[in-house]
Each structure stands twice: as C-alpha cells, then as structure tokens.
Amino acid sequence: MFEKVKSYVHGRYAEPVEGAYVDKIDPRSGLKRSEVANSDARDVELAIESASSALQAWRDMRPADRGRLLNDLARIIRRSESTLGALESADTGKPRSEMSTLMDLTAQYFEFYGGIVNVMDGEVINQGPNYHVYTRRDPFGVIGVILPWNAPLHQAARAIAPALATGNVVVAKPSEHTSASLVELARIAVEEAGIPAGVFNVIVGKGSVIGPVMARHPDIRKISFTGGLRAGQELGHIAAERILPLTLELGGKSANIVFDDADLDAAARGSTTAFTWNSGQWCAAGTRLLVQENIYDRFVEKLVAEVAVLRVGPEDDATSGPITTQAQFEKIKSYFAIAEREGMTLAIGGKVLSRPGLDEGWYIEPTVYTHVTNDMTLAREEIFGPIVCVIPFKDEADALRIANDSEFGLGAGIWSRDIGRIHRVAGRLEAGRIVVNEYSGGFVQTPCGGFKQSGYGREQGVDALSHYTQLKSVIIRL
Ligand code: NAD
C-alpha cells in the first residue's frame, strides 16, 4: 500500500471529494513512490471556504501576535528539519546534504516576516491643522499561492510568510510532483505552532485544474504564482478578466558574464555552480555564460575541469541529484539533438548519466557547449537542466548587448575586479537580481523577481510586504 498525500484544509487532512489520486514517481528510481490527491473544483472551493471563514479573526489579530506565531513556526521548522528535509529530498531527488540549508532558509522567512510585520505601518501625511491624513496597509484577504517543484518549501515560505504576516490567509498549491513537505508544513503550523485552522491550507493536485478554479473564485483576492511562462500566461488571462492582482515569478535565461580581469579560478567554480546547482533546475541559473574573447579558451579549460569532478547521483552527499520529473528529463534530453542539429560544440557531458544502478533514474550529465551564438535555440529557451552555453564577447558594450538580448530578465552575474565596470554593467543589465563575484541565490532580505518575461512583482525582502497588502489613505477633516 502506497502512502497517500492529501490536502490539508482547516486543520485536517482532506480526502478528495471524488477520491481520485495520481501516482508520484521517485526520480531516483523511476518507480512509484506514493499517491497524490487529484483535487477537483469542489475540493478547491472547500479550501477557499475554509480560508474565508478564518480571515476576519486572523486579520484582526495584533501584528505582534501573528508575528509570534510565525516565529513559533520557524522554531518548529528547525526542530523538524530532518522530517521536512526527508520528505522534500524524497520528492525532488535533491541530495540530503542540501536539505538543512533549505530548511534553514524556510525558517528564516517566517522569522524575518514575523519580525518585520511589527514595524510595518502606514504614514501620516501632513495637510495642515485642519486635517489628519494617514495611510494604512490592509491585507487582500484569501491569497492563492501556486508553486513549482524545484525548491518546494523555500518557494512556499517566501510567499506564505509575508502573506500571513500581513493578515492574509492562504490556500497554497504545491506542484503535484512535490507536495508532501508543504502538506507537513501546514500541519505543523496548525497542530504544533498554533496558527488557527483555516489560516494556512494546502490543496494538492494538478495546476491545470486547480489554478483556473482558484483564479476565478470571487473570494481569492490575489495570487502569487511561481512557475513557468506558459502557466503564468494562462493565469494572467483569467486574472485580467477579474482584475485579480498577481505576482508572477517566472523563468529565466540568465547571463553570467566573465570579464578578462576576473579571478578566473573563482569564476570557473562559481559559474559551474551557476548552471549545475539542483541539476540546473533553478529559475535564475546562469545558463548563458558570456566569456571575454581574450580569455575564452583558458576559461573554458578551467570550467570543464570543474564540471568533470562533479558527482551527480542518488548519494546523500552528491553535488546534485536527478531531474525531478520525467517530463522535464525528456525535455532536457531533447535539447541534445537540437544542439547537434545547430552545430554547437560539445565540451563535456551531452548525455544521460550512465552508471550501473542509475539506469531507471532521471540523471543528466552536466553539459557545456562552447562557441555558441546568442541566436541559437539553447541560448534562447529556458531549459531548466544542467546545460550551459558559453558565448564569446569582445568588450563591455558587446557583453551588455548579448546579455540583454533575451526575452527573460531574472538574474545575472558579473565577474570582474574593476569596480567602475561592475557598477556600470549592473546598472545596465535588464535583470531583477545581479550577483557579482559569486553566483548565489541572494538572501531572504533581498528582493527577487523578474524583468521582461521573467515576471512582475517581487518576493523576498521588505518590498514583498507591499505586494501582500493594499495601501489605503484615510483623510479626516478635523
Ligand atoms: P509549471 O509552470 O509547470 O508549474 C508551476 C505550478 O503551476 C505547479 O504547481 C503547477 O501545477 C501549476 N500550474 C500548471 N498549469 C497551471 C495553470 N494553467 N494555471 C495555474 N497553475 C498551473 O512550472 P514547473 O515546471 O513546476 O517549474 C519550473 C518553472 O518555474 C521554470 O520555468 C522556472 O524558471 C520557474 N521558477 C521560477 C522561479 C522564480 O522565482 N522566478 C522560481 C522557481 C521556478
């Protein structure tokens, strides 16, 4: 009998009304691991009703009291790190060694927003002695949070923590491929941290069913969506009809630029992590690696040496694990044929990982293509796998032209020792987050979001509070 992953609504596990489940396949073995509820419209409506019923009391609670509950939840997340980490590692295939960092980040969101909500306030606007004018930040109400599968709890926490802190209630929808850890988080939020039932609900199932029902439901007042461009566009169409506010955190094709004055060893190490972390299943992955012409060959040699020692596999301490879903695995593989057709030069990788015992898992060799031009398919489309295109450039202006020639604008990297150049280039790059002399995901306190087709609105940082509240002016004639 396989474990059944059910929705968690109003402080209880909720059996899907129609009793339907879909199989969850283990990415490490290709075998069935569990069954996940396949919720339908009625299940979504029940979750939204539950959230609506909990709204008034939660929004009326003093921010300090909501903040205390979120901090209690953060403490329990740290205490439950091994349980939550095990669930997430099993679902995603991520190495266990990565989980404590991800669970720490998850807890940090509840600490940060649980604290900062105490100082979030409106302002008094001086209009002379005959008026008292002020602004306040009101919650939206019921917020739908739709999530991808690449870092389930981290992405859930960065949306749910500010939403709850500011007095909203939440119906969260994890990816159908990675639901277990978020269901457990909702359970501990209610049953262990004491967050009232109905404030934090999780509905499990397919996005193509749940997303449109959520977006059309009159009680859903805002959606935070993290995922791919196509689903984001579909949601955007429905939202346009209702004037439903959205935060869209979409895909990327981020440029990572190495100038000739950079520390090339550090740049080769960092640029390897940039496209291989999480097997490349990272929205801000640095998958267009722009390298100055005069150091190109030397740099590629260093890069390939870094990639050659990566350990991909099911082991707890592997550098990265399998691709999380079979559809994504097949999609990544299809790019190898495209690269060959377009005459790209393969420096390393370029195939499914072949090692005894791994044949059934979804493992891809980290792959480097060199002498790529920015018009080639692999340089234009988000692959969401461990493939990097190394593109030569002449000078600063050329680097900027190539970097900004993309429909996406999520992240970017700069490697240089010239502080003037760093600021000039950072100022001109069309991307929501620029990382210099490392390639990392930033901090809980730094805003994250896209330019162009990478989305709009921001998660993380203080600025996210303004995306989970509506500003209201109160004008009093004295
Ligand atoms: P996806 O778009 O397929 O799915 C994301 C979520 O949307 C899932 O929960 C899915 O069930 C749901 N969904 C599917 N169809 C929907 C619809 N029509 N309406 C509403 N919801 C729907 O994305 P994915 O494959 O799970 O994740 C990979 C994508 O997510 C990549 O493009 C990646 O760049 C992006 N991503 C972006 C960020 C960011 O911060 N910008 C972070 C992580 C991932």
Coordinates of C-alpha atoms and ligand atoms in Angstrom, one line a residue:
M1 CA 0.0 0.0 0.0
F2 CA 1.5 3.4 -1.0
E3 CA 1.4 6.4 1.2
K4 CA -1.3 8.9 0.2
V5 CA -0.5 12.6 0.1
K6 CA -3.7 14.5 0.9
S7 CA -4.7 18.1 1.0
Y8 CA -4.6 19.8 4.5
V9 CA -7.6 22.1 5.0
H10 CA -8.9 23.7 8.1
G11 CA -6.6 21.8 10.3
R12 CA -7.4 18.4 8.9
Y13 CA -6.2 16.1 6.1
A14 CA -8.9 16.3 3.4
E15 CA -9.8 13.3 1.3
P16 CA -10.5 14.5 -2.3
V17 CA -14.3 14.6 -2.8
E18 CA -14.1 12.3 -5.9
G19 CA -11.5 10.1 -4.2
A20 CA -9.1 10.4 -7.1
Y21 CA -5.3 10.1 -6.8
V22 CA -2.3 10.2 -9.2
D23 CA 1.0 8.4 -8.9
K24 CA 4.1 10.1 -7.7
I25 CA 7.2 8.6 -9.2
D26 CA 10.6 8.5 -7.5
P27 CA 13.0 10.5 -9.6
R28 CA 15.9 8.4 -8.3
S29 CA 14.5 5.0 -9.4
G30 CA 11.6 5.7 -11.8
L31 CA 9.4 3.7 -9.6
K32 CA 6.1 4.6 -8.0
R33 CA 6.6 6.1 -4.5
S34 CA 3.3 7.4 -3.3
E35 CA -0.1 8.6 -4.5
V36 CA -1.1 12.3 -4.5
A37 CA -4.7 13.6 -4.3
N38 CA -6.0 14.8 -7.6
S39 CA -8.3 17.5 -6.2
D40 CA -11.1 18.9 -8.3
A41 CA -13.0 22.1 -8.3
R42 CA -15.2 21.2 -5.3
D43 CA -12.0 20.5 -3.2
V44 CA -10.6 23.8 -4.1
E45 CA -13.8 25.6 -3.2
L46 CA -13.9 23.9 0.2
A47 CA -10.3 25.0 0.8
I48 CA -11.2 28.6 -0.1
E49 CA -14.3 28.5 2.1
S50 CA -12.2 27.3 5.0
A51 CA -9.7 30.2 4.4
S52 CA -12.5 32.7 4.1
S53 CA -14.0 31.6 7.4
A54 CA -10.7 32.2 9.2
L55 CA -9.9 35.5 7.6
Q56 CA -11.6 38.0 10.0
A57 CA -10.1 36.8 13.2
W58 CA -6.6 36.5 11.7
R59 CA -6.6 39.9 10.1
D60 CA -7.9 41.5 13.3
M61 CA -5.1 39.9 15.4
R62 CA -2.4 42.3 16.5
P63 CA 0.6 42.1 14.1
A64 CA 2.9 41.3 17.1
D65 CA 0.7 38.2 17.9
R66 CA 0.7 37.0 14.3
G67 CA 4.5 37.6 14.3
R68 CA 4.9 35.5 17.5
L69 CA 3.0 32.6 15.9
L70 CA 5.2 32.8 12.8
N71 CA 8.3 32.8 14.9
D72 CA 6.9 29.7 16.8
L73 CA 6.5 28.0 13.4
A74 CA 10.1 28.9 12.5
R75 CA 11.4 27.2 15.7
I76 CA 9.4 24.1 14.9
I77 CA 10.6 24.0 11.3
R78 CA 14.2 24.0 12.7
R79 CA 13.2 21.2 15.1
S80 CA 11.5 19.2 12.3
E81 CA 14.3 19.8 9.8
S82 CA 15.0 16.1 9.3
T83 CA 11.4 15.1 8.8
L84 CA 10.7 18.0 6.4
G85 CA 14.0 17.6 4.7
A86 CA 13.5 13.8 4.2
L87 CA 10.0 14.4 2.6
E88 CA 11.4 17.1 0.3
S89 CA 14.5 15.1 -0.7
A90 CA 12.4 12.1 -1.5
D91 CA 10.0 14.1 -3.7
T92 CA 12.6 16.2 -5.5
G93 CA 15.6 13.8 -5.6
K94 CA 17.8 16.5 -4.1
P95 CA 20.8 15.3 -2.1
R96 CA 20.0 15.0 1.6
S97 CA 23.1 17.1 2.4
E98 CA 21.4 20.2 0.9
M99 CA 18.3 19.9 3.0
S100 CA 19.5 21.6 6.2
T101 CA 20.4 24.8 4.2
L102 CA 17.0 24.8 2.5
M103 CA 15.1 24.1 5.8
D104 CA 17.1 26.9 7.5
L105 CA 16.1 29.3 4.7
T106 CA 12.4 28.2 5.1
A107 CA 12.5 29.0 8.8
Q108 CA 14.3 32.3 8.1
Y109 CA 11.3 33.6 6.0
F110 CA 8.9 33.1 9.0
E111 CA 11.4 34.8 11.3
F112 CA 12.0 37.7 9.0
Y113 CA 8.4 38.5 8.2
G114 CA 7.2 37.5 11.7
G115 CA 9.6 40.2 13.0
I116 CA 9.3 43.0 10.4
V117 CA 5.5 43.0 10.5
N118 CA 5.8 44.7 13.8
V119 CA 7.3 47.8 12.2
M120 CA 5.2 47.7 9.0
D121 CA 3.0 50.7 9.1
G122 CA 1.4 53.5 7.1
E123 CA 2.5 57.1 7.4
V124 CA 0.9 60.4 8.5
I125 CA 0.7 62.9 5.7
N126 CA 0.8 66.5 6.9
Q127 CA -2.0 68.5 5.3
G128 CA -2.0 71.4 7.8
P129 CA -4.0 71.8 11.0
N130 CA -7.4 71.1 9.6
Y131 CA -6.7 67.5 8.5
H132 CA -5.4 64.3 9.9
V133 CA -4.4 62.2 7.0
Y134 CA -2.7 58.8 7.2
T135 CA -2.2 55.6 5.2
R136 CA -2.6 52.0 6.3
R137 CA -1.8 48.7 4.7
D138 CA -4.7 46.3 4.5
P139 CA -4.4 42.6 3.7
F140 CA -6.0 41.4 0.4
G141 CA -7.9 38.5 2.1
V142 CA -7.6 35.0 0.8
I143 CA -4.4 34.6 -1.3
G144 CA -3.7 31.7 -3.6
V145 CA -0.1 30.6 -3.7
I146 CA 0.9 28.4 -6.7
L147 CA 4.3 26.7 -6.5
P148 CA 6.8 24.8 -8.7
W149 CA 8.8 21.7 -7.8
N150 CA 12.4 22.8 -7.8
A151 CA 12.7 24.1 -4.2
P152 CA 9.2 23.5 -2.7
L153 CA 9.4 24.7 0.9
H154 CA 11.8 27.6 0.2
Q155 CA 9.5 29.0 -2.5
A156 CA 6.4 28.3 -0.4
A157 CA 7.8 30.1 2.6
R158 CA 8.9 33.2 0.8
A159 CA 5.3 33.8 -0.4
I160 CA 3.3 32.3 2.6
A161 CA 5.3 34.1 5.3
P162 CA 4.7 37.7 4.1
A163 CA 1.1 36.8 3.2
L164 CA 0.3 35.5 6.7
A165 CA 2.3 38.2 8.5
T166 CA 0.3 40.9 6.9
G167 CA -3.0 39.4 7.9
N168 CA -4.0 37.4 4.8
V169 CA -5.0 33.8 4.8
V170 CA -3.6 31.3 2.3
V171 CA -4.6 28.4 0.1
A172 CA -1.3 27.1 -1.2
K173 CA -1.0 24.7 -4.1
P174 CA 2.3 22.8 -4.4
S175 CA 3.4 21.1 -7.5
E176 CA 1.7 17.8 -7.9
H177 CA 5.3 16.3 -8.1
T178 CA 6.5 17.7 -4.8
S179 CA 3.5 18.1 -2.4
A180 CA 4.5 16.2 0.7
S181 CA 6.7 18.7 2.5
L182 CA 4.2 21.6 2.2
V183 CA 1.4 19.5 3.5
E184 CA 3.5 18.6 6.5
L185 CA 4.4 22.3 7.0
A186 CA 0.8 23.3 7.0
R187 CA 0.1 20.5 9.6
I188 CA 2.8 21.6 11.9
A189 CA 1.8 25.3 11.5
V190 CA -1.7 24.4 12.8
E191 CA -1.2 21.5 15.1
E192 CA 2.2 22.5 16.7
A193 CA 2.7 26.2 16.2
G194 CA -1.0 27.0 17.0
I195 CA -1.8 29.0 13.8
P196 CA -5.6 28.9 13.7
A197 CA -7.2 26.3 11.5
G198 CA -8.1 27.7 8.1
V199 CA -5.4 30.3 8.0
F200 CA -2.9 28.1 6.2
N201 CA -4.4 25.5 3.8
V202 CA -2.8 23.3 1.2
I203 CA -4.6 21.9 -1.7
V204 CA -2.9 19.1 -3.6
G205 CA -3.4 18.2 -7.3
K206 CA -2.9 19.4 -10.9
G207 CA -2.3 23.0 -11.6
S208 CA -4.3 22.9 -14.9
V209 CA -7.4 22.1 -12.8
I210 CA -6.8 24.0 -9.5
G211 CA -5.2 27.1 -11.0
P212 CA -8.1 28.3 -13.1
V213 CA -10.7 27.4 -10.3
M214 CA -8.6 29.5 -7.8
A215 CA -8.2 32.4 -10.2
R216 CA -11.9 32.6 -11.0
H217 CA -13.1 32.2 -7.4
P218 CA -14.5 35.5 -6.1
D219 CA -13.0 35.0 -2.6
I220 CA -9.5 34.7 -4.0
R221 CA -8.2 38.3 -4.0
K222 CA -4.6 37.8 -5.1
I223 CA -2.4 35.0 -6.5
S224 CA 1.3 34.6 -6.0
F225 CA 2.5 32.3 -8.8
T226 CA 6.0 30.8 -9.2
G227 CA 6.4 28.6 -12.2
G228 CA 6.8 28.5 -16.0
L229 CA 5.9 31.1 -18.6
R230 CA 3.0 29.2 -20.1
A231 CA 1.1 28.6 -16.9
G232 CA 1.8 32.2 -15.9
Q233 CA 0.3 33.5 -19.1
E234 CA -2.8 31.3 -18.7
L235 CA -3.3 32.6 -15.2
G236 CA -2.7 36.1 -16.5
H237 CA -5.5 35.8 -19.0
I238 CA -8.0 34.8 -16.3
A239 CA -6.7 37.4 -13.9
A240 CA -7.2 40.1 -16.5
E241 CA -10.9 39.4 -16.6
R242 CA -11.2 39.8 -12.9
I243 CA -8.6 42.5 -12.4
L244 CA -7.0 40.0 -10.0
P245 CA -3.6 41.1 -8.7
L246 CA -0.8 38.7 -9.5
T247 CA 2.8 38.3 -8.5
L248 CA 4.4 36.3 -11.3
E249 CA 7.8 34.7 -10.6
L250 CA 8.6 33.0 -14.0
G251 CA 11.5 31.5 -15.8
G252 CA 14.9 32.8 -16.8
K253 CA 17.8 32.5 -19.2
S254 CA 20.3 34.4 -17.1
A255 CA 23.6 35.8 -18.4
N256 CA 26.7 35.2 -16.3
I257 CA 29.5 37.5 -17.6
V258 CA 33.2 36.8 -17.1
F259 CA 35.5 39.7 -17.9
D260 CA 39.2 39.3 -18.5
D261 CA 40.2 40.9 -15.3
A262 CA 38.3 38.5 -13.1
D263 CA 39.7 35.9 -10.7
L264 CA 39.3 33.1 -13.3
D265 CA 39.5 30.2 -10.9
A266 CA 36.8 31.6 -8.7
A267 CA 34.7 32.5 -11.8
A268 CA 35.1 28.9 -13.2
R269 CA 34.0 27.4 -9.8
G270 CA 31.1 29.9 -9.4
S271 CA 30.0 29.6 -13.0
T272 CA 29.8 25.8 -12.6
T273 CA 27.6 26.1 -9.6
A274 CA 25.5 28.7 -11.5
F275 CA 24.3 26.1 -14.0
T276 CA 24.5 22.8 -12.1
W277 CA 23.0 23.6 -8.7
N278 CA 19.9 21.5 -8.3
S279 CA 20.8 19.8 -11.6
G280 CA 20.1 23.2 -13.3
Q281 CA 16.5 23.2 -12.1
W282 CA 16.9 26.8 -10.9
C283 CA 15.0 29.7 -12.3
A284 CA 18.0 32.1 -12.0
A285 CA 20.6 29.5 -13.2
G286 CA 23.4 31.2 -15.1
T287 CA 22.9 29.2 -18.4
R288 CA 24.3 31.8 -20.8
L289 CA 27.9 32.1 -19.8
L290 CA 29.4 35.1 -21.6
V291 CA 33.2 35.0 -21.6
Q292 CA 35.6 37.7 -23.0
E293 CA 37.3 36.6 -26.2
N294 CA 40.9 37.0 -25.0
I295 CA 40.4 34.6 -22.1
Y296 CA 37.9 32.3 -23.7
D297 CA 40.0 29.2 -24.3
R298 CA 41.8 29.4 -21.0
F299 CA 38.5 29.9 -19.1
V300 CA 36.7 27.0 -20.9
E301 CA 39.5 24.7 -19.9
K302 CA 39.1 25.7 -16.2
L303 CA 35.3 25.4 -16.5
V304 CA 35.4 21.9 -18.0
A305 CA 37.9 20.8 -15.2
E306 CA 35.4 22.0 -12.6
V307 CA 32.5 20.2 -14.3
A308 CA 34.4 17.0 -14.7
V309 CA 34.7 16.5 -10.9
L310 CA 31.0 17.0 -10.1
R311 CA 29.3 14.0 -8.5
V312 CA 25.8 13.5 -9.8
G313 CA 23.8 10.7 -8.3
P314 CA 21.5 9.4 -5.6
E315 CA 24.1 9.6 -2.8
D316 CA 23.3 11.8 0.2
D317 CA 26.5 13.9 -0.5
A318 CA 26.2 14.1 -4.3
T319 CA 26.7 17.6 -5.8
S320 CA 23.4 17.2 -7.5
G321 CA 20.7 14.6 -7.9
P322 CA 18.3 13.6 -10.6
I323 CA 15.8 15.7 -12.6
T324 CA 12.6 15.8 -10.6
T325 CA 10.0 14.9 -13.2
Q326 CA 10.1 12.6 -16.2
A327 CA 8.6 15.3 -18.5
Q328 CA 11.4 17.6 -17.6
F329 CA 14.0 14.8 -18.1
E330 CA 12.6 14.2 -21.6
K331 CA 12.6 17.9 -22.3
I332 CA 16.3 18.3 -21.4
K333 CA 17.3 15.3 -23.4
S334 CA 15.6 16.8 -26.5
Y335 CA 18.0 19.8 -26.4
F336 CA 21.0 17.5 -27.1
A337 CA 19.6 16.7 -30.5
I338 CA 18.9 20.4 -31.2
A339 CA 22.4 21.3 -30.2
E340 CA 23.8 18.7 -32.6
R341 CA 21.5 19.9 -35.4
E342 CA 22.6 23.6 -34.9
G343 CA 26.3 22.6 -34.9
M344 CA 27.1 23.5 -31.3
T345 CA 30.5 22.3 -30.0
L346 CA 30.2 19.9 -27.1
A347 CA 33.0 20.3 -24.4
I348 CA 31.7 17.9 -21.8
G349 CA 28.5 16.0 -21.0
G350 CA 25.8 15.9 -23.6
K351 CA 24.0 12.7 -22.5
V352 CA 22.1 10.9 -19.8
L353 CA 24.3 9.8 -17.0
S354 CA 25.2 6.2 -17.4
R355 CA 26.4 4.4 -14.3
P356 CA 25.4 0.9 -13.1
G357 CA 22.2 1.1 -11.0
L358 CA 21.1 4.5 -12.2
D359 CA 19.5 3.4 -15.5
E360 CA 16.0 3.9 -14.2
G361 CA 16.6 7.3 -12.6
W362 CA 16.4 10.6 -14.4
Y363 CA 20.1 11.7 -14.3
I364 CA 21.7 14.1 -16.8
E365 CA 25.4 14.8 -17.2
P366 CA 26.3 18.4 -16.6
T367 CA 26.9 19.7 -20.1
V368 CA 29.0 22.5 -21.6
Y369 CA 28.5 23.8 -25.2
T370 CA 31.2 26.3 -26.4
H371 CA 31.4 28.8 -29.2
V372 CA 27.6 29.3 -29.0
T373 CA 26.0 32.3 -30.5
N374 CA 23.1 34.0 -28.7
D375 CA 20.6 33.3 -31.5
M376 CA 20.9 29.5 -31.1
T377 CA 17.9 27.7 -29.6
L378 CA 19.8 26.6 -26.5
A379 CA 20.8 30.2 -25.8
R380 CA 17.2 31.5 -26.1
E381 CA 15.0 29.0 -24.4
E382 CA 14.8 28.1 -20.7
I383 CA 16.0 24.5 -20.5
F384 CA 15.8 24.1 -16.7
G385 CA 18.5 21.5 -16.7
P386 CA 22.3 21.3 -16.3
I387 CA 23.3 22.7 -19.7
V388 CA 25.4 25.9 -20.2
C389 CA 26.1 27.8 -23.4
V390 CA 29.5 29.5 -23.4
I391 CA 29.2 32.7 -25.6
P392 CA 32.2 34.8 -26.5
F393 CA 32.1 38.6 -26.4
K394 CA 34.5 41.4 -27.3
D395 CA 34.1 44.2 -24.8
E396 CA 31.7 45.7 -22.2
A397 CA 29.3 47.0 -24.7
D398 CA 29.2 43.7 -26.6
A399 CA 28.6 41.8 -23.3
L400 CA 25.7 44.1 -22.4
R401 CA 24.2 43.8 -25.9
I402 CA 24.3 40.0 -25.7
A403 CA 23.2 39.7 -22.1
N404 CA 20.1 42.0 -22.7
D405 CA 19.2 40.2 -25.9
S406 CA 16.8 37.8 -24.2
E407 CA 13.0 37.7 -23.6
F408 CA 13.8 36.9 -20.0
G409 CA 15.4 39.0 -17.3
L410 CA 15.5 37.2 -14.0
G411 CA 19.2 37.1 -12.8
A412 CA 22.6 37.9 -14.0
G413 CA 26.2 37.5 -12.8
I414 CA 29.3 39.7 -13.2
W415 CA 32.9 38.5 -12.6
S416 CA 35.4 41.4 -12.6
R417 CA 37.8 43.3 -10.3
D418 CA 37.0 46.7 -11.9
I419 CA 34.6 48.4 -9.5
G420 CA 33.6 51.0 -12.1
R421 CA 32.8 48.4 -14.6
I422 CA 30.9 46.3 -12.1
H423 CA 28.5 49.2 -11.3
R424 CA 28.2 50.3 -14.9
V425 CA 27.3 46.9 -16.1
A426 CA 25.0 46.1 -13.1
G427 CA 23.1 49.4 -13.8
R428 CA 22.6 48.5 -17.5
L429 CA 21.7 44.8 -17.2
E430 CA 18.0 44.1 -17.7
A431 CA 17.5 41.6 -14.8
G432 CA 15.9 41.6 -11.4
R433 CA 19.0 40.4 -9.5
I434 CA 22.6 40.9 -10.2
V435 CA 25.2 38.9 -8.3
V436 CA 28.9 39.9 -8.5
N437 CA 32.0 37.7 -8.0
E438 CA 29.8 34.8 -6.8
Y439 CA 26.7 33.2 -8.3
S440 CA 24.2 32.7 -5.5
G441 CA 20.5 32.9 -4.8
G442 CA 20.7 36.0 -2.7
F443 CA 19.2 36.3 0.8
V444 CA 15.8 36.2 2.4
Q445 CA 16.2 40.0 2.8
T446 CA 16.9 40.7 -0.8
P447 CA 14.0 41.1 -3.3
C448 CA 13.7 38.5 -6.0
G449 CA 11.7 38.9 -9.3
G450 CA 12.0 39.4 -12.9
F451 CA 12.2 42.0 -15.7
K452 CA 10.5 41.3 -19.0
Q453 CA 9.0 37.8 -19.4
S454 CA 10.5 36.6 -16.1
G455 CA 7.5 38.2 -14.4
Y456 CA 6.4 41.1 -12.2
G457 CA 6.0 41.8 -8.5
R458 CA 8.7 40.8 -6.0
E459 CA 9.1 38.1 -3.4
Q460 CA 11.6 38.3 -0.5
G461 CA 12.8 41.4 1.3
V462 CA 10.9 44.2 2.8
D463 CA 9.4 45.1 -0.6
A464 CA 7.3 41.9 -0.6
L465 CA 5.2 43.4 2.1
S466 CA 3.8 45.9 -0.4
H467 CA 2.8 43.0 -2.7
Y468 CA 0.8 41.4 0.0
T469 CA -1.0 44.5 1.2
Q470 CA -3.2 47.2 -0.4
L471 CA -2.4 50.8 0.5
K472 CA -5.4 52.8 1.8
S473 CA -5.5 56.5 2.5
V474 CA -7.7 57.9 5.3
I475 CA -8.4 61.6 5.0
I476 CA -10.1 63.2 8.1
R477 CA -11.3 66.8 8.1
L478 CA -10.9 67.9 11.7
Ligands
NAD1 P1 4.9 25.0 -14.1 O1 4.5 26.3 -14.6 O2 4.7 23.8 -14.9 O3 4.1 24.7 -12.7 C1 4.2 25.6 -11.6 C2 2.9 25.4 -10.8 O4 1.8 25.9 -11.6 C3 2.6 24.0 -10.5 O5 2.0 24.0 -9.2 C4 1.6 23.6 -11.5 O6 0.7 22.6 -11.0 C5 0.8 24.9 -11.7 N1 0.1 25.0 -12.9 C6 0.2 24.3 -14.1 N2 -0.6 24.8 -15.0 C7 -1.3 25.8 -14.5 C8 -2.3 26.7 -14.9 N3 -2.8 26.6 -16.2 N4 -2.8 27.6 -14.1 C9 -2.3 27.7 -12.8 N5 -1.3 26.9 -12.3 C10 -0.9 26.0 -13.2 O7 6.4 25.1 -13.6 P2 7.3 24.0 -13.0 O8 7.7 23.1 -14.1 O9 6.7 23.4 -11.8 O10 8.6 24.8 -12.5 C11 9.6 25.2 -13.4 C12 9.4 26.7 -13.8 O11 9.3 27.5 -12.6 C13 10.6 27.2 -14.6 O12 10.1 28.0 -15.6 C14 11.3 28.1 -13.5 O13 12.1 29.1 -14.1 C15 10.1 28.6 -12.8 N6 10.6 29.1 -11.5 C16 10.6 30.5 -11.3 C17 11.1 31.0 -10.0 C18 11.2 32.4 -9.8 O14 11.5 32.8 -8.6 N7 11.1 33.3 -10.8 C19 11.5 30.1 -9.0 C20 11.4 28.7 -9.3 C21 10.9 28.2 -10.5

